[in-house]
Every structure is written in structure tokens, then in C-alpha cells.
PDB file of C-alpha atoms in Angstrom:
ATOM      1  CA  UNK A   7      29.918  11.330 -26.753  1.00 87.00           C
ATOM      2  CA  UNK A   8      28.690  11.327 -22.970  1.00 91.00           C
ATOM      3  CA  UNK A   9      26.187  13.213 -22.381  1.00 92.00           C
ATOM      4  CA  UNK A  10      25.495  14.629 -18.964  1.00 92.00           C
ATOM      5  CA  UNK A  11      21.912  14.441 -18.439  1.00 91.00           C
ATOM      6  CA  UNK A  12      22.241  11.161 -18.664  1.00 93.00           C
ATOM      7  CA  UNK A  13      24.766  11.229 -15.485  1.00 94.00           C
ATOM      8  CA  UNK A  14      22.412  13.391 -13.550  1.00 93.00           C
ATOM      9  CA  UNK A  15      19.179  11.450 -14.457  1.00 91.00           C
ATOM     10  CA  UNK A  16      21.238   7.915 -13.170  1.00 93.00           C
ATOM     11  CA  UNK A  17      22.685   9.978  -9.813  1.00 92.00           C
ATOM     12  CA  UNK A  18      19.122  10.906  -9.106  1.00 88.00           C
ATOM     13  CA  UNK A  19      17.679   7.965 -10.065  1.00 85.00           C
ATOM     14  CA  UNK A  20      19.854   6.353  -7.606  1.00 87.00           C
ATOM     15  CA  UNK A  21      19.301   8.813  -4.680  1.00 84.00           C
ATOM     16  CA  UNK A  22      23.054   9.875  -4.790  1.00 91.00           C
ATOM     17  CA  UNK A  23      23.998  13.725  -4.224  1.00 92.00           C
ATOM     18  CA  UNK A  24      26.802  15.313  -6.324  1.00 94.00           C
ATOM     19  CA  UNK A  25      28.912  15.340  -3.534  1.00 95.00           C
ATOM     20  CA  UNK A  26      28.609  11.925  -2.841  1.00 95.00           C
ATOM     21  CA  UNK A  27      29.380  10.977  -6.305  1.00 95.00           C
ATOM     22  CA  UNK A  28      32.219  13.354  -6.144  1.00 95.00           C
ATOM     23  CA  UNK A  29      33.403  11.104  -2.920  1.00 95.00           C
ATOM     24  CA  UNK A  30      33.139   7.786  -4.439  1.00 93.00           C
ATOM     25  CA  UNK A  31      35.171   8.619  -7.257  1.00 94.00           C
ATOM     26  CA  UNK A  32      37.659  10.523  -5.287  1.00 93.00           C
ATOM     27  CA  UNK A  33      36.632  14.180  -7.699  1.00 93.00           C
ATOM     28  CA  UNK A  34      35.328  17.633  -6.607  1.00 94.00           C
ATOM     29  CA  UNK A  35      31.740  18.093  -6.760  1.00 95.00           C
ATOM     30  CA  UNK A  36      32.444  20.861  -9.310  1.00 95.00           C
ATOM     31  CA  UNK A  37      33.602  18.390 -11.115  1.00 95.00           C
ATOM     32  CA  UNK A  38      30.542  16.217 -11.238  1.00 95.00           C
ATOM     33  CA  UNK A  39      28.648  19.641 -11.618  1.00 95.00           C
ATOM     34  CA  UNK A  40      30.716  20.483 -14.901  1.00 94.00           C
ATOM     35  CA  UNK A  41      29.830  17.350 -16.154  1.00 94.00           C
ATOM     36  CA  UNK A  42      25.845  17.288 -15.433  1.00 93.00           C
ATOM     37  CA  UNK A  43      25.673  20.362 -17.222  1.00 92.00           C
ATOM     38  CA  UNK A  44      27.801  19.572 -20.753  1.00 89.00           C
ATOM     39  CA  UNK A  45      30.543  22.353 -19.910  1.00 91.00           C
ATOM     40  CA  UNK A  46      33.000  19.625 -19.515  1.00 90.00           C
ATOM     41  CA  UNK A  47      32.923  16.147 -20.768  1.00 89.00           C
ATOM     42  CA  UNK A  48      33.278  12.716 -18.529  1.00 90.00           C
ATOM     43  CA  UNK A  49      36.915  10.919 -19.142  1.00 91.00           C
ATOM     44  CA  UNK A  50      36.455   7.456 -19.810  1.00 93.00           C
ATOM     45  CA  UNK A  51      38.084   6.496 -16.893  1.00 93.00           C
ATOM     46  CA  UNK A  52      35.050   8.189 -14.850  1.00 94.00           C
ATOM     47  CA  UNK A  53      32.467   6.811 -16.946  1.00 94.00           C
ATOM     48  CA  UNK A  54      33.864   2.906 -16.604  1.00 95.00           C
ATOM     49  CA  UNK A  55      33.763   3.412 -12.757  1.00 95.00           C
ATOM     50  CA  UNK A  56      30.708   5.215 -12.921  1.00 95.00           C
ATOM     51  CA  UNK A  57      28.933   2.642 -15.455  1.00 95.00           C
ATOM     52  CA  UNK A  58      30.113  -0.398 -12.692  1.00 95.00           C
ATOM     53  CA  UNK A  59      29.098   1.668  -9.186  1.00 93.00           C
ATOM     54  CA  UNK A  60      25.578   2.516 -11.398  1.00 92.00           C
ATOM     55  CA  UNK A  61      24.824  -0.546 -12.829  1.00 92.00           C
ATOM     56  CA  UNK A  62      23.870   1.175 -15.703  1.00 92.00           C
ATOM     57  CA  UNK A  63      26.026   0.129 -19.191  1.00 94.00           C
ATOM     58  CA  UNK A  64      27.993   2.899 -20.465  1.00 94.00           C
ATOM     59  CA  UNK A  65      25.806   2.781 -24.159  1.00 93.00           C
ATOM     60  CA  UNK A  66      22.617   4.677 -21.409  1.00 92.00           C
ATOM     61  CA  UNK A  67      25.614   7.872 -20.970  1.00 93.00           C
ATOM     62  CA  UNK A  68      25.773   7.724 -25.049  1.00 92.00           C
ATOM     63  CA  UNK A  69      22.293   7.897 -26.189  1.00 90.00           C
ATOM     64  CA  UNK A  70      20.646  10.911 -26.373  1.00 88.00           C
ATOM     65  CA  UNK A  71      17.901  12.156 -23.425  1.00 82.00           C
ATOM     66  CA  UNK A  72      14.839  12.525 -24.898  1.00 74.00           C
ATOM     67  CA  UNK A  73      13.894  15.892 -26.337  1.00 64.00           C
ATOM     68  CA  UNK A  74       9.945  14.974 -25.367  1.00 62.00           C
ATOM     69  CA  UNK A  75       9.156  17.304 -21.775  1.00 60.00           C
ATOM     70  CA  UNK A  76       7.335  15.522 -18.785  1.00 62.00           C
ATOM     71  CA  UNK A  77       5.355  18.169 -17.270  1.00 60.00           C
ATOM     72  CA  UNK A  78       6.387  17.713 -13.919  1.00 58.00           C
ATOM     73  CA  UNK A  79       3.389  20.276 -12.694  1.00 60.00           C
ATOM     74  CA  UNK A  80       1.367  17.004 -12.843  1.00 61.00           C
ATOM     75  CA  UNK A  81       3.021  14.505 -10.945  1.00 65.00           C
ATOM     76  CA  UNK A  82       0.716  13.132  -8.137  1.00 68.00           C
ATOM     77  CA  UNK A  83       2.526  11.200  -5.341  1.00 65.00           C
ATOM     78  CA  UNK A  84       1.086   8.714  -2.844  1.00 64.00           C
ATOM     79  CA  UNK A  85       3.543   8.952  -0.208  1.00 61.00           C
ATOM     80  CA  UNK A  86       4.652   9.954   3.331  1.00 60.00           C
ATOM     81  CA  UNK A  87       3.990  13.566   4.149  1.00 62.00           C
ATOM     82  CA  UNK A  88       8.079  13.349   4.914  1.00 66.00           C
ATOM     83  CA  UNK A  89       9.557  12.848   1.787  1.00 69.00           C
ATOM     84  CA  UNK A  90      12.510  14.463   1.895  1.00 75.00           C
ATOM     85  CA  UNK A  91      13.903  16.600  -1.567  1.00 75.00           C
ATOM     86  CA  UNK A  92      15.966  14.660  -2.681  1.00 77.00           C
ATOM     87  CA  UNK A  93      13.707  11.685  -2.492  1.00 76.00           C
ATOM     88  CA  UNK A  94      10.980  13.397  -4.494  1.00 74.00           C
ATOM     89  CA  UNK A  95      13.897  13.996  -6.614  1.00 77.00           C
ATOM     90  CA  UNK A  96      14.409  10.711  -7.822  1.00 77.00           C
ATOM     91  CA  UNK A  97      10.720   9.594  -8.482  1.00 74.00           C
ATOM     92  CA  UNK A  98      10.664  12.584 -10.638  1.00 76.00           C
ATOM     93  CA  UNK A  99      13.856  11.295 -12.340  1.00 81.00           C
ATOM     94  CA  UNK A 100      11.809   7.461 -12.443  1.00 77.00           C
ATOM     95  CA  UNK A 101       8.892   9.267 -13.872  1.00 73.00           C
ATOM     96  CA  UNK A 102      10.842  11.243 -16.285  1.00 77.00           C
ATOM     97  CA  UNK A 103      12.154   7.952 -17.561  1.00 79.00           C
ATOM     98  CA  UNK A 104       9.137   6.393 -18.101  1.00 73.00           C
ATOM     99  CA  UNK A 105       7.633   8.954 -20.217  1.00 72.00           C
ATOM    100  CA  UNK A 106      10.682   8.408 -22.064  1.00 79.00           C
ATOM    101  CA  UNK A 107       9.975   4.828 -22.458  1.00 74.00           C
ATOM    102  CA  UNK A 108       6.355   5.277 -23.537  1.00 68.00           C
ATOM    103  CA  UNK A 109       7.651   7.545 -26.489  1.00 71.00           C
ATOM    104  CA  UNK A 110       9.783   4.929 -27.670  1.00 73.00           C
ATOM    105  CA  UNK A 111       7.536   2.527 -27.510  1.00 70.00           C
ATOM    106  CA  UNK A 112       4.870   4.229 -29.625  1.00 66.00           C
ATOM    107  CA  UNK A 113       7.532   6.082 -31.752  1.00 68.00           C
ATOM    108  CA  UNK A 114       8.529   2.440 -32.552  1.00 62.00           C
ATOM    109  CA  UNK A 115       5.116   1.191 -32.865  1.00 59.00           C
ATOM    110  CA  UNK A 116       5.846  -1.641 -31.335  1.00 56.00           C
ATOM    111  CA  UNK A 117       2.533  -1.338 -29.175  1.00 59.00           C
ATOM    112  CA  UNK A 118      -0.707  -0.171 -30.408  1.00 64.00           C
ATOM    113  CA  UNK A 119      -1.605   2.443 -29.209  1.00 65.00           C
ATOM    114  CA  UNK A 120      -4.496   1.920 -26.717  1.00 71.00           C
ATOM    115  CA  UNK A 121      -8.068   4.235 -26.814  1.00 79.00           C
ATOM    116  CA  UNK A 122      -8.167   6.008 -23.631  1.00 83.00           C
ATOM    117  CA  UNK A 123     -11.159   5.615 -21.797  1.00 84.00           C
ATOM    118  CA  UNK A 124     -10.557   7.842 -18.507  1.00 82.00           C
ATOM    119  CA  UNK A 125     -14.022   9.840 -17.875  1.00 80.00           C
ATOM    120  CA  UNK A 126     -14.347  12.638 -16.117  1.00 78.00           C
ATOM    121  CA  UNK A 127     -15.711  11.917 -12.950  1.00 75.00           C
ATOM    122  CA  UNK A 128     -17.856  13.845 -10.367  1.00 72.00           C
ATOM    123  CA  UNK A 129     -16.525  14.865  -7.196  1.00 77.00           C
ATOM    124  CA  UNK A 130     -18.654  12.515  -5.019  1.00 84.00           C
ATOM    125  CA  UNK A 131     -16.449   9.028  -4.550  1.00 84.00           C
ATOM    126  CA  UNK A 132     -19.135   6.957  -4.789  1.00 85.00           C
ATOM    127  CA  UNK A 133     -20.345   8.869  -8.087  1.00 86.00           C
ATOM    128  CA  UNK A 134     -17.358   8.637  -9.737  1.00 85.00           C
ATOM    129  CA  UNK A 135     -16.264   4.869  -8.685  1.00 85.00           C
ATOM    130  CA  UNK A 136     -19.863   4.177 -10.311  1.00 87.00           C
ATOM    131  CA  UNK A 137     -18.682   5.946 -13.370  1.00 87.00           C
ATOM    132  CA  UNK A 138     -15.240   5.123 -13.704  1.00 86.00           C
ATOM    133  CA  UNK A 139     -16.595   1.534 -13.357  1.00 86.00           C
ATOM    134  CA  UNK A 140     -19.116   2.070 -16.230  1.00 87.00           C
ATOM    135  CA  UNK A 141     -16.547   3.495 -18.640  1.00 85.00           C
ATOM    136  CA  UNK A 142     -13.967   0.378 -18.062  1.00 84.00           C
ATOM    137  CA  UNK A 143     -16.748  -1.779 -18.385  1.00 84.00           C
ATOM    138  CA  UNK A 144     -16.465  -3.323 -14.536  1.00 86.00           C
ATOM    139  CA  UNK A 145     -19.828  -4.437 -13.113  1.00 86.00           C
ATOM    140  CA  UNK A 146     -20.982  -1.970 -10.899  1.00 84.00           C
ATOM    141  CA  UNK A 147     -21.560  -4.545  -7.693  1.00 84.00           C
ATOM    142  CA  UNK A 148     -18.842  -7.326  -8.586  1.00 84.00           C
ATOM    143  CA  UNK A 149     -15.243  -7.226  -7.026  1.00 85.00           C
ATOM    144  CA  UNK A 150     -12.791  -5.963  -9.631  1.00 84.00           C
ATOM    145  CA  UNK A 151     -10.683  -9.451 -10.490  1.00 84.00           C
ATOM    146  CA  UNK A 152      -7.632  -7.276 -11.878  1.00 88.00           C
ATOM    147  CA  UNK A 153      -7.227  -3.874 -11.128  1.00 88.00           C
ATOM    148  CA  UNK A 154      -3.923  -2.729 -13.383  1.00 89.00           C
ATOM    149  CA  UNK A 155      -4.939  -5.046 -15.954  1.00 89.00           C
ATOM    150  CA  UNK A 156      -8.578  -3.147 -16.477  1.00 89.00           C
ATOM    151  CA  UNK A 157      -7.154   0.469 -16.303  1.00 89.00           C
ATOM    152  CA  UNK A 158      -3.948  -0.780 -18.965  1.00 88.00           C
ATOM    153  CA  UNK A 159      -7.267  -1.631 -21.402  1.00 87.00           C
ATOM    154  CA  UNK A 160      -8.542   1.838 -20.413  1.00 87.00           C
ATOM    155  CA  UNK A 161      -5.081   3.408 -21.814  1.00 86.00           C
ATOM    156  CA  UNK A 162      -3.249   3.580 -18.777  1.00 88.00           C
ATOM    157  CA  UNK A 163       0.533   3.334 -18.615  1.00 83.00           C
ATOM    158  CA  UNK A 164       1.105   1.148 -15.564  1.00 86.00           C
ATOM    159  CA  UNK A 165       4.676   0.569 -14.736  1.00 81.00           C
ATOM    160  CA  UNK A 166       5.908  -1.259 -11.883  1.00 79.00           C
ATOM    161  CA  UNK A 167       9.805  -0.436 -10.881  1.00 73.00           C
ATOM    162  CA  UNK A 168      11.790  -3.043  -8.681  1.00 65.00           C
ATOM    163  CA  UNK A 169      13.538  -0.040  -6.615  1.00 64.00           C
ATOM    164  CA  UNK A 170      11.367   0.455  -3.950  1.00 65.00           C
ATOM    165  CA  UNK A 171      10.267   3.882  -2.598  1.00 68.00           C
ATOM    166  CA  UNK A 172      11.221   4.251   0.686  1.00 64.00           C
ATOM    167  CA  UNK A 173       8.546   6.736   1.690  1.00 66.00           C
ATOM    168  CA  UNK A 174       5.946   6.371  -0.951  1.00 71.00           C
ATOM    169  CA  UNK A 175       4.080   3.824  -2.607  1.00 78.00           C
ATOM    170  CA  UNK A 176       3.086   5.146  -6.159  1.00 81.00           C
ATOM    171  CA  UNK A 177       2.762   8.289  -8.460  1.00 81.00           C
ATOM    172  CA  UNK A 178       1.184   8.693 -11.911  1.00 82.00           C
ATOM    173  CA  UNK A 179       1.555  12.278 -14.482  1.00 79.00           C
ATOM    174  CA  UNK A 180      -0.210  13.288 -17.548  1.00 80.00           C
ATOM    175  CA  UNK A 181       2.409  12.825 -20.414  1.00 75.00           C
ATOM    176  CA  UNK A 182       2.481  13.505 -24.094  1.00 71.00           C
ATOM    177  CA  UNK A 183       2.487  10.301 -26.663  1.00 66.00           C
ATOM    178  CA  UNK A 184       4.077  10.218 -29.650  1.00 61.00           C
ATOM    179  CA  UNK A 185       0.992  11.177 -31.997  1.00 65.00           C
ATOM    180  CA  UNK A 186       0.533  14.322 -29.675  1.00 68.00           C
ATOM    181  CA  UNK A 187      -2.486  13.330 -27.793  1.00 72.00           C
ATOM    182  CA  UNK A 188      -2.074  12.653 -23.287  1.00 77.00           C
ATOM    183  CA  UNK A 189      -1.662   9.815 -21.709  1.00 80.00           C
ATOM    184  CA  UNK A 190      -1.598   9.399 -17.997  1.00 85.00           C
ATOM    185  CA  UNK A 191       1.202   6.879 -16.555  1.00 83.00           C
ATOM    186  CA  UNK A 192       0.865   4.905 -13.227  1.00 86.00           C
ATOM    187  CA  UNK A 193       4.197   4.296 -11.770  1.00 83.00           C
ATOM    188  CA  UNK A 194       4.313   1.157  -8.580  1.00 84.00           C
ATOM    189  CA  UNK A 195       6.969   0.041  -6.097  1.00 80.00           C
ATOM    190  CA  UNK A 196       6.611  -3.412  -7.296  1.00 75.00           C
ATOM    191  CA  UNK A 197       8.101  -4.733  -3.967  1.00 77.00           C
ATOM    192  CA  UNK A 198       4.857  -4.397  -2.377  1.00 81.00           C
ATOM    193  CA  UNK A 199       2.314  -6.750  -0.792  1.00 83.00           C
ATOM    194  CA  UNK A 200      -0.659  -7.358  -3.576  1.00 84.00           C
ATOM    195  CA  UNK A 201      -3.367  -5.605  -1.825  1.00 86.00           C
ATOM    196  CA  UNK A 202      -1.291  -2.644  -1.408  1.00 86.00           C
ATOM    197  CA  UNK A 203      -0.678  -2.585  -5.042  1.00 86.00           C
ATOM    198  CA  UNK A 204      -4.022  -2.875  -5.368  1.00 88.00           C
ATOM    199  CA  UNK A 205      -4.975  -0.316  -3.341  1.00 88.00           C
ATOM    200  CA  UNK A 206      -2.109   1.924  -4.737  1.00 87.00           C
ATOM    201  CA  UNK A 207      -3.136   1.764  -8.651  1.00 89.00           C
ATOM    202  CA  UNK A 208      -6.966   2.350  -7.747  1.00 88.00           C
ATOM    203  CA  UNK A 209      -6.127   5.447  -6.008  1.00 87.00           C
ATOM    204  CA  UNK A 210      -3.632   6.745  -8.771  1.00 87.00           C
ATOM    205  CA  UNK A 211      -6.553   5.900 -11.045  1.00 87.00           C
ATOM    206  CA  UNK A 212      -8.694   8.500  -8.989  1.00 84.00           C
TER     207      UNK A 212
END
């Protein structure tokens, strides 16, 4: 069985429209509409040819989309102030699929599962980098040697994706784990200098 979630998630995740989709594989955009929304399902045909353009193996279109919700309410972007839609479309799509990821990981246990060690923090920068330094156990007047690698042993998520964002250089959400508690997850365009990724984590982090 296809399913078509899994054809929308992929067309967003790739920045495509329906109609463009519908173009490449010489279809309506009904079509690709019916199929996004389980009312019709995919021939095979369309699925080979959609599995080679994608780059994604046809076994992603058979599994199942997760039945875990990301709340999307809580997705916090660092990015242009020109992001267009469809854009913001497809990092919610990337963040969608990392929450998925987490849940398998910790449904599988094949990570522990990480104490989170976030604090809440006072509005004044400097009070809460003195804080937020305190609670991940950073010196408060050394440089910080590894930024994502101190906030992954605070119980952050950090994921870095090789597609880069054309207008934006990060986002991070509040998602639900497995054992029902929240967990927030740091998403980078990996394709970026090191002291932007730097610079990019800490202010997710904040």
C-alpha cells in the first residue's frame, strides 16, 4: 500500500508544488491531489518514477506516517524575514520528520534517553546565558569548546540536514518523546561555515 502522506511529506520536503509534480510526470494536479489525500491510490508506474526523480526508495511511500503530532504552534525559525510559503513549508515538513525520527529512536530504545536539563531562564541575556551556562555545567568565563555537543548532554535533539535552507539557517520545536514527556529538537543547515553553526545552535538554544 502507498500511502499519500508520504508523497506530500517528500514533495514538500523537496520544495516541489503539486503542479509541478503533476508536470514532471506528465498528470493533472488533481491527480497528484487525489493521491496526497488517500482518495485514490498511486499506480506503480507513478511511484517508480516518482521514487527515482525523489531519491527517496519506494519502501518510505509504504511505511506508515507516524501517528505521533508535531505541534507546529512551536516551531521557531532563524531565517530571512522573506521566506516565502512554500519554503516555510518544507522546514515544517523537515521538522515533522525529525520528530518522527526521535520517536523511533526512543520507541526502539536504541538511545537512552537523555535527562533534560533546559532551565528556565530570565529575560535579561546576560542573566540567562549565566544560567543556562550553570545548568549545562559550562564555566561561566571560559569559551564554550563545543556548543551542540554540550546542549545534546543537556537533552537536546540536534540534527543537522545536508539540504540547505535557502533563506534560513536553523529552527528547533518542542516535541513529544516516546515516554510522553517534551523534548525540544534543534534542526541545522549543515552546509554552513562552523561559526555560523555555532552561532545558529546557541541562539535556537535561547
Amino acid at each position: 500500500m502507498i500511502y499519500g502522506e508520504r508523497i506530500k511529506q517528500v514533495r514538500e520536503l523537496k520544495g516541489w508544488t503539486q503542479t509541478e509534480v503533476a508536470t514532471q510526470h506528465h498528470v493533472s494536479q488533481p491527480f497528484i491531489a487525489q493521491i496526497e489525500n488517500g482518495w485514490s491510490q498511486a499506480p506503480d508506474g507513478f511511484i517508480q518514477a516518482y521514487s527515482f526523480r525523489s531519491g527517496f526508495p519506494v519502501s518510505f511511500f509504504e511505511d506508515p506516517p507516524s501517528d505521533t503530532d508535531l505541534p507546529l504552534g512551536s516551531l521557531l525559525f532563524r531565517a530571512r524575514a522573506d521566506m516565502t510559503e512554500r519554503e516555510v513549508k518544507s522546514l515544517r515538513t523537515h521538522a515533522s520528520m525529525a520528530h518522527e525520527v526521535l520517536h523511533r529512536m526512543l520507541a526502539g530504545r536504541s538511545i537512552n534517553e537523555p535527562q533534560l536539563r533546559i532551565p528556565n531562564v530570565p529575560t535579561d541575556p546576560e542573566q540567562a546565558a549565566d544560567v543556562t551556562r550553570s545548568e549545562l555545567g559550562i564555566p561561566p568565563d571560559k569559551p564554550v569548546k563545543h556548543v551542540v555537543h554540550a546542549m545534546e548532554e543537556a537533552g537536546v535533539l540536534v540534527i543537522g540536514l545536508p539540504r540547505p535552507f535557502v533563506k534560513g539557517d536553523a529552527f528547533c520545536a518542542w516535541a513529544r518523546t516516546a515516554t510522553g514527556g517534551r523534548r525540544p529538537i534543534i534542526v541545522l543547515s549543515s552546509d554552513r561555515p562552523a561559526d555560523r553553526l555555532r552561532l545558529s545552535a546557541a541562539h535556537e538554544l535561547a
